[in-house]
Coordinates of C-alpha atoms in Angstrom, one line a residue:
M1 CA -71.2 -248.1 -239.9
T2 CA -74.6 -246.7 -241.0
V3 CA -77.6 -248.1 -242.8
D4 CA -80.1 -245.9 -244.5
A5 CA -83.2 -248.1 -244.3
G6 CA -85.5 -245.3 -245.5
R7 CA -87.1 -245.2 -242.0
T8 CA -89.5 -242.3 -241.7
H9 CA -91.7 -243.2 -238.6
I10 CA -91.0 -244.8 -235.3
A11 CA -93.7 -245.6 -232.7
G12 CA -96.3 -244.2 -234.9
M13 CA -94.6 -240.8 -235.1
S14 CA -92.5 -239.2 -237.7
L15 CA -88.8 -239.0 -236.9
K16 CA -89.2 -235.2 -236.4
T17 CA -92.1 -235.6 -233.9
L18 CA -90.3 -238.2 -231.9
R19 CA -87.1 -236.1 -232.0
N20 CA -89.0 -233.1 -230.6
R21 CA -90.5 -235.2 -227.8
Y22 CA -87.0 -236.4 -226.9
H23 CA -85.7 -232.8 -227.1
K24 CA -88.5 -231.6 -224.8
D25 CA -87.9 -234.4 -222.2
L26 CA -84.2 -233.5 -222.0
F27 CA -84.1 -229.7 -222.4
D28 CA -87.5 -228.6 -221.1
L29 CA -88.2 -231.0 -218.4
Y30 CA -85.1 -233.1 -217.1
L31 CA -82.3 -230.5 -217.2
P32 CA -84.2 -227.5 -215.7
F33 CA -85.3 -229.8 -212.8
M34 CA -81.7 -230.9 -212.1
D35 CA -80.4 -227.4 -212.5
R36 CA -82.8 -226.1 -209.8
Y37 CA -82.6 -229.0 -207.3
G38 CA -79.8 -231.5 -208.1
I39 CA -76.7 -229.4 -208.9
D40 CA -74.6 -227.7 -206.3
H41 CA -73.7 -224.6 -208.3
E42 CA -71.7 -223.2 -205.4
L43 CA -69.4 -226.0 -204.5
G44 CA -69.7 -228.3 -207.4
G45 CA -71.2 -231.8 -207.7
F46 CA -74.6 -233.4 -207.6
I47 CA -77.2 -233.9 -204.8
C48 CA -79.6 -236.7 -205.9
A49 CA -81.5 -237.4 -202.7
L50 CA -84.5 -235.7 -204.2
D51 CA -88.4 -236.1 -204.0
H52 CA -90.7 -235.7 -206.9
D53 CA -90.9 -232.0 -206.2
G54 CA -87.2 -231.5 -205.8
T55 CA -87.2 -231.5 -202.0
R56 CA -83.8 -232.7 -200.7
A57 CA -83.8 -235.6 -198.3
N58 CA -80.1 -234.8 -197.5
T59 CA -77.2 -233.0 -199.1
D60 CA -74.8 -235.9 -199.3
K61 CA -72.8 -236.4 -202.5
Y62 CA -72.7 -240.1 -203.4
M63 CA -69.6 -240.7 -205.4
W64 CA -71.3 -242.8 -208.1
Y65 CA -73.5 -239.8 -208.9
Q66 CA -70.6 -237.4 -209.1
G67 CA -68.8 -239.5 -211.7
R68 CA -72.0 -240.1 -213.6
G69 CA -73.1 -236.4 -213.5
L70 CA -69.6 -235.5 -214.7
W71 CA -70.1 -237.8 -217.7
V72 CA -73.6 -236.4 -218.5
Y73 CA -72.7 -232.7 -218.4
S74 CA -69.5 -233.3 -220.3
Y75 CA -71.4 -235.3 -222.9
L76 CA -74.0 -232.6 -223.1
Y77 CA -71.4 -229.9 -223.9
N78 CA -69.6 -232.2 -226.3
H79 CA -72.6 -233.0 -228.4
F80 CA -75.0 -230.2 -227.9
G81 CA -72.8 -227.2 -226.9
G82 CA -73.4 -224.7 -224.3
D83 CA -70.7 -223.3 -222.1
Y84 CA -73.0 -223.5 -219.0
Y85 CA -72.8 -227.3 -219.2
L86 CA -69.1 -227.3 -219.3
E87 CA -68.9 -225.0 -216.3
I88 CA -71.0 -227.5 -214.3
A89 CA -68.7 -230.3 -215.4
Q90 CA -65.6 -228.4 -214.6
K91 CA -66.8 -227.7 -211.0
T92 CA -67.7 -231.3 -210.6
R93 CA -64.4 -232.5 -211.9
D94 CA -62.6 -230.2 -209.5
F95 CA -64.7 -231.3 -206.5
I96 CA -64.2 -235.0 -207.3
V97 CA -60.4 -234.6 -207.7
R98 CA -60.0 -232.6 -204.7
Y99 CA -62.1 -234.6 -202.2
G100 CA -62.9 -238.0 -203.7
Q101 CA -60.0 -240.2 -202.6
D102 CA -58.2 -241.0 -199.4
D103 CA -54.4 -241.0 -199.0
Q104 CA -54.2 -244.7 -200.4
G105 CA -56.1 -243.8 -203.5
G106 CA -59.4 -245.4 -202.4
W107 CA -62.6 -243.7 -203.5
Y108 CA -65.0 -242.7 -200.8
T109 CA -68.6 -244.0 -201.3
S110 CA -70.0 -240.7 -200.2
L111 CA -69.1 -237.1 -199.1
D112 CA -71.0 -234.4 -197.4
R113 CA -71.9 -231.2 -199.3
D114 CA -68.5 -229.6 -198.4
G115 CA -66.4 -232.7 -199.4
R116 CA -65.9 -234.3 -196.0
P117 CA -66.0 -238.0 -196.1
N118 CA -69.0 -239.4 -194.4
S119 CA -68.7 -243.0 -195.5
H120 CA -66.3 -246.0 -195.9
I121 CA -64.2 -246.5 -199.0
D122 CA -66.1 -248.0 -201.9
K123 CA -65.1 -251.7 -202.1
R124 CA -67.0 -252.7 -205.2
G125 CA -64.8 -250.6 -207.6
Y126 CA -67.8 -248.8 -209.2
A127 CA -67.1 -245.4 -207.7
G128 CA -63.7 -245.3 -209.3
L129 CA -65.0 -246.6 -212.6
F130 CA -67.8 -244.1 -212.8
V131 CA -65.3 -241.3 -212.0
A132 CA -63.1 -242.6 -214.8
E133 CA -65.9 -242.6 -217.2
G134 CA -66.7 -239.0 -216.2
L135 CA -63.1 -237.9 -216.6
Q136 CA -62.7 -239.3 -220.0
A137 CA -65.9 -237.5 -221.1
F138 CA -64.7 -234.3 -219.6
A139 CA -61.4 -234.7 -221.5
A140 CA -63.3 -235.1 -224.7
A141 CA -65.3 -232.0 -224.0
S142 CA -62.6 -229.8 -222.7
G143 CA -59.4 -231.1 -224.3
D144 CA -57.9 -231.6 -220.9
Q145 CA -55.4 -234.5 -221.4
E146 CA -54.6 -234.6 -217.7
S147 CA -58.2 -235.7 -217.0
L148 CA -57.8 -238.4 -219.7
D149 CA -54.5 -239.6 -218.2
L150 CA -56.2 -239.7 -214.8
S151 CA -59.1 -241.6 -216.1
I152 CA -56.9 -244.2 -217.6
R153 CA -54.8 -244.5 -214.4
I154 CA -58.0 -245.0 -212.3
L155 CA -59.2 -247.7 -214.8
W156 CA -56.0 -249.7 -214.3
D157 CA -56.2 -249.3 -210.6
M158 CA -59.8 -250.5 -210.5
L159 CA -59.0 -253.4 -212.8
A160 CA -56.2 -254.5 -210.3
V161 CA -58.9 -254.6 -207.6
L162 CA -61.3 -256.6 -209.7
D163 CA -58.6 -259.0 -210.8
D164 CA -57.6 -259.8 -207.2
P165 CA -58.7 -263.4 -206.4
Q166 CA -59.1 -262.3 -202.7
F167 CA -61.3 -259.4 -203.7
Y168 CA -64.6 -259.8 -201.9
V169 CA -67.7 -257.6 -201.5
D170 CA -71.3 -258.6 -200.9
E171 CA -72.9 -257.6 -204.1
G172 CA -76.4 -258.0 -202.6
Y173 CA -78.3 -258.4 -205.9
V174 CA -76.7 -261.8 -206.7
P175 CA -77.8 -265.0 -204.8
V176 CA -74.2 -265.8 -203.6
S177 CA -71.1 -263.6 -203.2
Y178 CA -67.6 -264.9 -202.7
P179 CA -63.9 -263.9 -203.0
G180 CA -62.8 -263.2 -206.6
M181 CA -66.3 -263.3 -208.1
R182 CA -66.5 -261.9 -211.6
T183 CA -69.6 -260.0 -212.5
L184 CA -71.1 -259.0 -215.8
G185 CA -71.8 -255.6 -214.2
S186 CA -68.1 -254.8 -213.8
H187 CA -67.4 -256.0 -217.4
M188 CA -70.3 -253.9 -218.6
V189 CA -68.8 -250.7 -217.1
L190 CA -65.3 -251.6 -218.4
I191 CA -66.4 -252.0 -222.0
L192 CA -68.4 -248.8 -221.7
I193 CA -65.3 -246.9 -220.6
L194 CA -62.9 -248.5 -223.0
T195 CA -65.0 -248.0 -226.0
Q196 CA -65.1 -244.3 -225.3
I197 CA -61.4 -243.8 -224.4
L198 CA -60.3 -245.7 -227.5
T199 CA -62.1 -243.3 -229.7
Q200 CA -59.9 -240.6 -228.1
R201 CA -56.6 -242.2 -227.8
V202 CA -54.6 -245.0 -229.5
D203 CA -53.4 -247.3 -226.7
P204 CA -52.3 -250.8 -227.4
A205 CA -52.5 -251.9 -223.7
L206 CA -56.1 -250.6 -223.4
D207 CA -56.9 -252.2 -226.8
Q208 CA -55.7 -255.5 -225.5
L209 CA -57.8 -255.0 -222.4
A210 CA -60.9 -254.3 -224.5
G211 CA -60.3 -257.5 -226.4
R212 CA -60.2 -259.4 -223.1
V213 CA -63.4 -257.8 -221.9
R214 CA -65.1 -258.5 -225.1
D215 CA -64.2 -262.1 -224.8
G216 CA -65.5 -262.2 -221.3
I217 CA -68.9 -260.8 -222.3
M218 CA -69.3 -262.7 -225.5
N219 CA -67.8 -266.1 -224.5
R220 CA -67.4 -266.5 -220.8
F221 CA -70.6 -265.0 -219.4
W222 CA -72.7 -266.3 -222.3
N223 CA -74.5 -269.5 -221.3
P224 CA -75.2 -271.5 -224.4
E225 CA -77.8 -273.7 -222.6
Y226 CA -80.0 -270.9 -221.6
R227 CA -78.9 -268.5 -224.3
L228 CA -78.5 -265.9 -221.7
L229 CA -75.7 -263.9 -220.1
N230 CA -74.9 -265.2 -216.5
E231 CA -74.3 -262.3 -214.0
A232 CA -71.7 -264.0 -211.8
L233 CA -68.8 -266.3 -212.5
T234 CA -65.8 -267.6 -210.5
T235 CA -62.5 -265.8 -210.5
D236 CA -61.3 -268.0 -213.5
Y237 CA -64.5 -267.4 -215.4
R238 CA -66.2 -270.8 -214.6
R239 CA -69.9 -271.1 -214.0
P240 CA -70.4 -271.8 -210.3
E241 CA -72.4 -274.8 -209.0
D242 CA -74.5 -272.7 -206.7
G243 CA -77.3 -270.2 -206.8
N244 CA -75.5 -268.0 -209.3
E245 CA -75.4 -270.7 -212.0
D246 CA -78.8 -269.9 -213.3
F247 CA -79.0 -266.2 -212.2
V248 CA -79.5 -263.7 -215.0
Y249 CA -79.5 -260.0 -214.1
L250 CA -81.6 -259.1 -217.1
G251 CA -81.1 -255.3 -216.8
H252 CA -77.4 -255.6 -216.9
A253 CA -77.6 -258.1 -219.8
I254 CA -79.7 -255.7 -221.9
E255 CA -77.5 -252.8 -221.0
T256 CA -74.3 -254.7 -221.8
T257 CA -75.5 -255.8 -225.1
W258 CA -76.2 -252.3 -226.4
M259 CA -72.8 -251.3 -225.1
M260 CA -71.3 -254.1 -227.1
M261 CA -73.2 -252.7 -230.2
H262 CA -71.3 -249.4 -229.6
E263 CA -68.1 -251.4 -229.5
A264 CA -68.9 -253.3 -232.7
I265 CA -69.6 -250.0 -234.4
R266 CA -66.2 -248.6 -233.1
L267 CA -64.6 -251.7 -234.5
N268 CA -66.6 -251.5 -237.7
D269 CA -67.4 -255.2 -237.1
R270 CA -70.8 -256.0 -238.6
E271 CA -70.6 -259.7 -237.8
L272 CA -70.2 -258.8 -234.1
L273 CA -73.0 -256.3 -234.2
G274 CA -75.3 -259.1 -235.7
V275 CA -74.5 -261.5 -232.9
V276 CA -75.0 -258.9 -230.1
A277 CA -78.3 -257.8 -231.8
E278 CA -79.6 -261.3 -231.6
R279 CA -78.6 -261.7 -228.0
F280 CA -80.1 -258.3 -227.1
H281 CA -83.3 -259.4 -228.7
R282 CA -83.3 -262.7 -226.8
H283 CA -82.9 -260.9 -223.5
V284 CA -85.7 -258.4 -224.1
E285 CA -88.1 -261.2 -225.1
V286 CA -87.3 -263.2 -221.9
A287 CA -87.4 -260.2 -219.6
W288 CA -90.8 -258.9 -220.9
D289 CA -93.7 -259.1 -218.5
D290 CA -96.6 -260.4 -220.4
V291 CA -99.0 -259.4 -217.5
Y292 CA -98.2 -255.9 -216.7
G293 CA -95.7 -254.9 -219.4
G294 CA -92.1 -253.7 -219.1
V295 CA -89.0 -255.8 -218.4
F296 CA -88.0 -257.5 -215.2
R297 CA -84.7 -256.6 -213.5
G298 CA -83.5 -260.2 -213.0
M299 CA -84.3 -263.9 -212.8
N300 CA -83.3 -267.3 -211.7
V301 CA -83.8 -269.6 -214.8
H302 CA -85.0 -272.4 -212.6
G303 CA -86.7 -270.1 -210.0
S304 CA -88.5 -266.9 -210.3
Y305 CA -88.2 -263.3 -211.6
L306 CA -87.2 -260.2 -209.5
F307 CA -90.7 -258.7 -209.9
D308 CA -89.9 -255.1 -209.1
K309 CA -89.5 -252.7 -212.0
V310 CA -86.8 -250.0 -212.6
L311 CA -86.9 -247.3 -215.2
W312 CA -83.3 -247.7 -216.2
A313 CA -83.8 -251.3 -217.4
Q314 CA -86.7 -250.2 -219.5
E315 CA -84.7 -247.3 -221.1
E316 CA -81.8 -249.7 -221.9
V317 CA -84.3 -251.4 -224.3
L318 CA -85.0 -248.0 -226.0
I319 CA -81.3 -247.3 -226.4
G320 CA -80.5 -250.8 -227.9
T321 CA -83.5 -250.7 -230.3
M322 CA -82.6 -247.2 -231.4
I323 CA -79.1 -248.2 -232.2
L324 CA -80.3 -251.1 -234.3
M325 CA -82.9 -248.9 -236.1
E326 CA -80.0 -246.5 -237.1
H327 CA -77.5 -249.1 -238.0
T328 CA -79.3 -252.1 -239.4
D329 CA -82.3 -252.9 -241.5
L330 CA -83.8 -255.3 -238.9
E331 CA -87.5 -255.0 -238.5
W332 CA -88.0 -256.2 -234.9
P333 CA -86.3 -253.3 -233.2
A334 CA -89.0 -250.9 -234.2
Y335 CA -91.6 -253.3 -232.7
W336 CA -89.9 -253.5 -229.4
F337 CA -89.1 -249.8 -229.3
D338 CA -92.8 -248.9 -229.9
K339 CA -93.9 -251.4 -227.2
M340 CA -91.5 -250.0 -224.6
Y341 CA -91.8 -246.3 -225.4
R342 CA -95.6 -246.5 -225.0
H343 CA -95.2 -248.6 -221.8
I344 CA -92.9 -246.0 -220.2
Q345 CA -95.1 -243.1 -221.0
E346 CA -98.1 -244.9 -219.6
T347 CA -96.6 -246.4 -216.6
F348 CA -93.4 -244.5 -215.5
S349 CA -94.1 -240.9 -216.6
L350 CA -95.3 -238.6 -213.8
Q351 CA -96.3 -235.8 -216.3
P352 CA -100.0 -236.8 -216.0
R353 CA -99.7 -236.0 -212.3
G354 CA -98.2 -232.6 -213.0
L355 CA -94.6 -233.6 -212.2
P356 CA -91.7 -233.1 -214.7
H357 CA -90.1 -236.4 -214.2
Y358 CA -90.5 -240.2 -214.1
Q359 CA -90.9 -242.7 -211.3
E360 CA -87.7 -244.6 -211.3
S361 CA -88.6 -247.8 -209.5
G362 CA -91.7 -249.6 -208.1
D363 CA -93.5 -252.9 -207.7
R364 CA -94.5 -255.1 -210.6
K365 CA -97.4 -252.8 -211.4
M366 CA -95.4 -249.7 -210.9
T367 CA -97.8 -248.4 -208.2
F368 CA -97.3 -244.7 -207.7
K369 CA -95.0 -243.6 -204.9
P370 CA -96.1 -240.2 -203.5
H371 CA -92.6 -239.7 -202.1
V372 CA -89.1 -240.9 -203.1
S373 CA -85.6 -240.1 -201.9
R374 CA -83.7 -240.3 -205.2
K375 CA -83.7 -238.9 -208.7
E376 CA -81.7 -240.3 -211.5
N377 CA -78.7 -238.3 -212.9
Y378 CA -77.4 -240.8 -215.3
H379 CA -79.4 -243.5 -217.0
H380 CA -82.4 -241.2 -217.8
P381 CA -80.4 -238.3 -219.4
R382 CA -78.1 -240.8 -221.1
H383 CA -81.1 -242.4 -222.7
L384 CA -82.5 -239.0 -223.8
M385 CA -79.2 -237.9 -225.2
L386 CA -78.1 -241.0 -227.0
N387 CA -81.5 -241.5 -228.7
L388 CA -81.9 -237.8 -229.5
L389 CA -78.6 -237.9 -231.4
S390 CA -79.6 -241.1 -233.2
L391 CA -82.8 -239.5 -234.3
E392 CA -81.0 -236.4 -235.5
R393 CA -78.6 -238.5 -237.6
M394 CA -81.4 -240.5 -239.0
M395 CA -83.3 -237.4 -240.0
K396 CA -80.1 -236.1 -241.9
Q397 CA -79.9 -239.4 -243.8

């Protein structure tokens, strides 16, 4: 599903110039930084408790970051080549499989550098889901079908947890948490993984599950009154009569809608792509901060915004608009890409301070933090890779 709209410039730059900027951000700035400070080349895995200059706050290996890092370096190898990236992915895969689970199959939240558990079992389900995403990407890169089988098995295990009406965890970011709560966040990660697995393997059961998740995102979480996606529903997909009724986690909604674009492209469903594009546009417009720029993380429709800013939410806008510029002839995605790209470079980039990275979170104004204790190993490189590949395809057209 491609559209050649004759696009030659984006954000005031030729496709080649913008492509070269993305290439530099990924290969000259981000990857060397992570290679030097964030990757455990000896034991495998990722250490992301890093300051701006790469100083480590600790050497713990948070399980989310292991699964996510496995995905990034597998995807790097699969789409850009380089045996070095596959070696990093292989070591990470081996570390995760060897140390990541307890005897009952639960995934630890965190391990020490050597692989010893130093935390409780992750109850939200995301640790297992991110490991599953990483394993399927490793399978695509390496041809290791055992990793794909394991990814699918973990996916079903995590789904059983999420479907349990007694399942309870304090989500923290939603106003109210209760047993059996459905979140847009979990559906977002499910469709993300399913879209990728179903490009590798024909599986009727997974295809049926993908249909269920699509229905949840498009029909259950969609609130026709607000024309926005609710973040939390009851176990039977009803809108609750509490503080969650008007709560919209804008970052997740923007992220979920571009993932649904990929699903529509996989299905070659242009009608679905059109509906998702419209909903993506709606969330970007609602989330935009007209005072300081950028998009807010969340809001209560009848209350207030979550005023802090996070880089990942801004970059989800860049991914979604780039998909639409590649696959449709819509005009508004170029406007929003330009607006967001400039905002990120002016507000989040630390390159003017002589640092090779971006500040990943802050207050509404994105006031500079001289020290931090985390560097992103997933959303930022994912944005760079996806958009770099889109630009290269558009240049070929």
